[in-house]
Structures are given as C-alpha cells and as structure tokens.
Amino acid sequence: MVTTFRKRPTHLRIDLNALTHNLRIVREHAKDSQIMAILKADAYGHGLLPAAKKFADLGVNYFGVAFLEEGVELRRAGIEAPILVLGGLVGNQVKHFLDYHLDMTASSLYKAEQISREAQRMNRTARVHLKIDTGMNRIGVRVSNGAGFALDVARMPNIDLVGIFTHFVRAQGPDLELANRQFELFSELLNELRKKGIEFPLVHAANSSALFNLPHAHFNLVRPGLSLYGVPPGAHLYGKWKLKPAMSIVSETVYFKGIRKGSGVGYMHTWEAPRDGWLATLPLGYGDGYPRMLSNRADVLIRGKRYPVVGNISMDQAMVWLGDDEVGVGEEVVLIGSQGEENITVWELAKKAETIAYEILCGWTPRVPRIYEGSGWKP
Ligand SMILES: *Cc1c(COP(=O)(O)O)cnc(C)c1O
C-alpha cells in the first residue's frame, strides 16, 4: 500500500516564464553577441536541468558551468550545445572533459600541456578557452604574460583554441574605473595577439554587470548568470533593469499562540515581547537555507503585510511577531517574493544577512521541495 502524506508546506517556487522574460531583456542588451547562459551551482539554486532545458528551448546555444560534474550532468540530460567549464580542471580530469565534449578552461601553461597530452593520447581535439587574469588574482594567466601563453598554446597539438576570456572584479557600478582598466588590459592583449596572427573565434568577458554596464566590453559572447534568474547584481539596480525574479520562497504558519509582554522567544531569548500579542511559528530554518543571521532582522509577508522574524531562527523553525493580528495557522507566508502589494527581494534579505544575493539564491538546501510553474520542463 502506498501511503500518501501531505508534504511540508515550505517551498521554493520557480517561475519558468520569468526566465523567458529575463532572457529577452538580456538579449536586448547583448545585441549581436552570443549568449552563454551560466548554470553553475544548480543554476543559482533554480535547478540545473529545468533552467538548462528552458534556456535551450529558447534558443540559447552555449552554456557555462563551474565544474566538470555540472557539465556531465547536462550532457547526460541530453543538452548538446557547447558547454564551457569555467573553473576547475583538476588532477587528471581531461579524459572526462573529452569524453563528454566539454570546453575546457586553460588557466595556466601547465594545464594546457596536460590537455594537449591527454588529447593526443586519446587521438582527439580538445576545445580550449584561455583564461586571462586582468586583476582578479583568482585563476588565469596574468595579462602581462598572456601573449606568450597564447602563442605557446597555439603551437600545442590537438588543441582547438576556441576562445579567450577574462572576468571582472567589479562592474556593478557606480564606479567602473577598475572594470574599464581590466577591459583596456584585455583589449591590448587581443590587439597584440592579432598582430601576431592569433585570433579567437570567441572573446568574452561580460558577466551580468558588464552586460548591462559596459556595452563596449561585450566582445562577441556574454556570460550572464544572475540576471537570467531575474536578480540584478546590485540592490540599486532593480528598477533600472526590469528583470523578473524567478525564485520565491513560500511557507505557512503552522503554530499560532498568544504571548505575554516580556516573554522571551527562541534559543537564548534574544527577543522579548514588548506587549501582549500574537506569535506564529514557521516550519523552516537555517537547515533549509534561511540564514540564522536574519534572526530579529528579516520580515515575512502574511496577508499582504510585513511582520518581523523574532528570536533566533533555529534549524527547522522560525517565529514571527504578529502584534494584534490574529492570523491563525495555515496562512501563506512569503519569505522571498510578493504577496498583495508587498514584496521582499533577495537583495533585501542579502543585505540583512550581510551577504550578497548570489549566496541567498544558491543557499537553499535539498530539503526544500522545488515547485516549477509556467511553461517548460519540470523535474
Ligand atoms: C559566475 C560567472 C559568471 C556570471 O556572473 P553573473 O554575475 O552571475 O552574471 C560569468 N563568468 C564567470 C567566469 C563566472 O564565474
């Protein structure tokens, strides 16, 4: 016998139609440049495969991920477009990159040699993008050594030099000086290489910030991530970019009670009721990705109205102060998203949690059930 039971009322909702909307905005800005949709970290928490399939259906024909495993998952799900693994190529992974037809990032001469050697051994040609460091100091060959690096790799057997790229330290504005300096350094390198007869089919630098703020730095391919999911890379950009957030987090009041003035709430009693009033308990906590840093800081929406989260958020539960409002149990609670006229953005929570929107988006743990709405593939 199959026992059915009501699933927990906390959900991460993804509006697939919002991805359509955001891609349209991204395309308007990208103009003639190709788009590589960035799908790392489970598509910023939106679900790797639903996001990939949606973007593929909408005609996106290049994808970017961080790690080999993410690329392999896309291939196993039938995604056939080129996929660039932006970050790690560690140890002896080259064979797998070749097996799964994944574009590789050569971030040093040593890695390029590794790629060439393995490709020769397998009698295959590796598709390679050179990573140039123009200031991030993360991975990549320093731009001052970039020309020598590119010339060396160009001579290596079994390597198809598909692209060259760099990454911006800060392009969300308002200060774009550093980004422009990186752009200049990268452009000078490209000029130098052109004079030496080396040109790359794909040249790319722009993340979401640069896509919107540095149109001269689009080259012929842009790499938006965050903006495709409807979140701008800075809280100050919501109005300007007209993106539609795809993710919302919704729960329900599961416990409701009156408390007396002076009663402490939650672990450590970090909050006390200022007067007699009502308190609701929500069935989610930091074990789901609702940061404990939001204790006594975040608001939630119930019946279209804001209420504060009070006391320490625990692993599985959080409390909300309702004052005089007798909302009862079974009421919808929005933690991220809109309800009535009110709206809580990812950036609002990020600021209160002293982090950035990216971390809030990809922090929801597998324990939170995902619900997909709108048209597109659903898991
Ligand atoms: C994550 C990432 C991007 C996308 O950045 P967004 O700010 O999300 O648009 C682009 N390029 C590289 C190398 C990245 O790591």
Short mmCIF file of N, CA, C and O and ligand atoms in Angstrom, two decimals, residues 38 40 44 86 131 138 165 167 207-208 223-227 358, ligand 1:
data_model
loop_
_atom_site.label_atom_id
_atom_site.label_comp_id
_atom_site.label_asym_id
_atom_site.label_seq_id
_atom_site.Cartn_x
_atom_site.Cartn_y
_atom_site.Cartn_z
N ILE A 38 24.90 31.05 -17.81
CA ILE A 38 25.68 30.45 -16.73
C ILE A 38 24.76 29.66 -15.79
O ILE A 38 23.78 30.20 -15.26
N LYS A 40 25.99 27.42 -13.25
CA LYS A 40 26.70 26.82 -12.11
C LYS A 40 25.85 26.84 -10.84
O LYS A 40 24.87 27.58 -10.76
N TYR A 44 22.18 28.64 -9.96
CA TYR A 44 21.98 29.62 -8.88
C TYR A 44 20.78 29.22 -8.02
O TYR A 44 19.98 30.07 -7.60
N LEU A 86 34.01 26.69 -16.59
CA LEU A 86 34.75 27.94 -16.38
C LEU A 86 35.90 27.81 -15.38
O LEU A 86 36.89 28.49 -15.46
N LYS A 131 42.17 31.39 -20.18
CA LYS A 131 41.70 32.29 -19.13
C LYS A 131 42.79 33.28 -18.79
O LYS A 131 43.90 32.90 -18.39
N ARG A 138 42.60 35.24 -9.28
CA ARG A 138 41.94 34.01 -8.85
C ARG A 138 42.55 32.88 -9.67
O ARG A 138 43.50 32.26 -9.23
N PHE A 165 39.21 34.49 -22.57
CA PHE A 165 38.30 35.27 -21.71
C PHE A 165 38.97 35.77 -20.45
O PHE A 165 40.02 35.32 -20.05
N HIS A 167 37.62 38.01 -16.53
CA HIS A 167 36.47 38.17 -15.63
C HIS A 167 36.65 39.45 -14.82
O HIS A 167 37.77 39.75 -14.39
N ASN A 207 30.06 39.44 -17.44
CA ASN A 207 29.05 38.82 -16.60
C ASN A 207 27.80 39.73 -16.66
O ASN A 207 27.76 40.67 -17.47
N SER A 208 26.82 39.50 -15.80
CA SER A 208 25.60 40.32 -15.86
C SER A 208 25.91 41.80 -15.72
O SER A 208 25.37 42.63 -16.45
N ARG A 223 28.39 36.41 -20.79
CA ARG A 223 28.21 35.29 -19.87
C ARG A 223 27.29 35.66 -18.69
O ARG A 223 27.72 35.68 -17.54
N PRO A 224 26.03 35.96 -18.92
CA PRO A 224 25.16 36.33 -17.81
C PRO A 224 24.74 35.13 -16.97
O PRO A 224 24.46 34.05 -17.51
N GLY A 225 24.70 35.33 -15.67
CA GLY A 225 24.15 34.33 -14.76
C GLY A 225 22.99 34.96 -14.02
O GLY A 225 21.83 34.87 -14.43
N LEU A 226 23.31 35.68 -12.97
CA LEU A 226 22.31 36.25 -12.07
C LEU A 226 21.13 36.93 -12.78
O LEU A 226 19.98 36.72 -12.41
N SER A 227 21.41 37.73 -13.78
CA SER A 227 20.33 38.47 -14.44
C SER A 227 19.32 37.55 -15.12
O SER A 227 18.14 37.87 -15.20
N TYR A 358 23.55 36.43 -4.56
CA TYR A 358 24.01 35.12 -5.07
C TYR A 358 23.96 34.05 -3.97
O TYR A 358 23.54 32.92 -4.21
C1 LIG B 1 29.59 33.21 -12.33
C2 LIG B 1 30.31 33.71 -13.50
C3 LIG B 1 29.65 34.50 -14.46
C4 LIG B 1 28.22 35.00 -14.28
O1 LIG B 1 28.22 36.09 -13.38
P1 LIG B 1 26.85 36.87 -13.00
O2 LIG B 1 27.31 37.97 -12.16
O3 LIG B 1 26.02 35.89 -12.26
O4 LIG B 1 26.23 37.29 -14.28
C5 LIG B 1 30.34 34.84 -15.59
N1 LIG B 1 31.63 34.45 -15.76
C6 LIG B 1 32.31 33.73 -14.85
C7 LIG B 1 33.72 33.35 -15.08
C8 LIG B 1 31.67 33.34 -13.68
O5 LIG B 1 32.33 32.62 -12.78
#
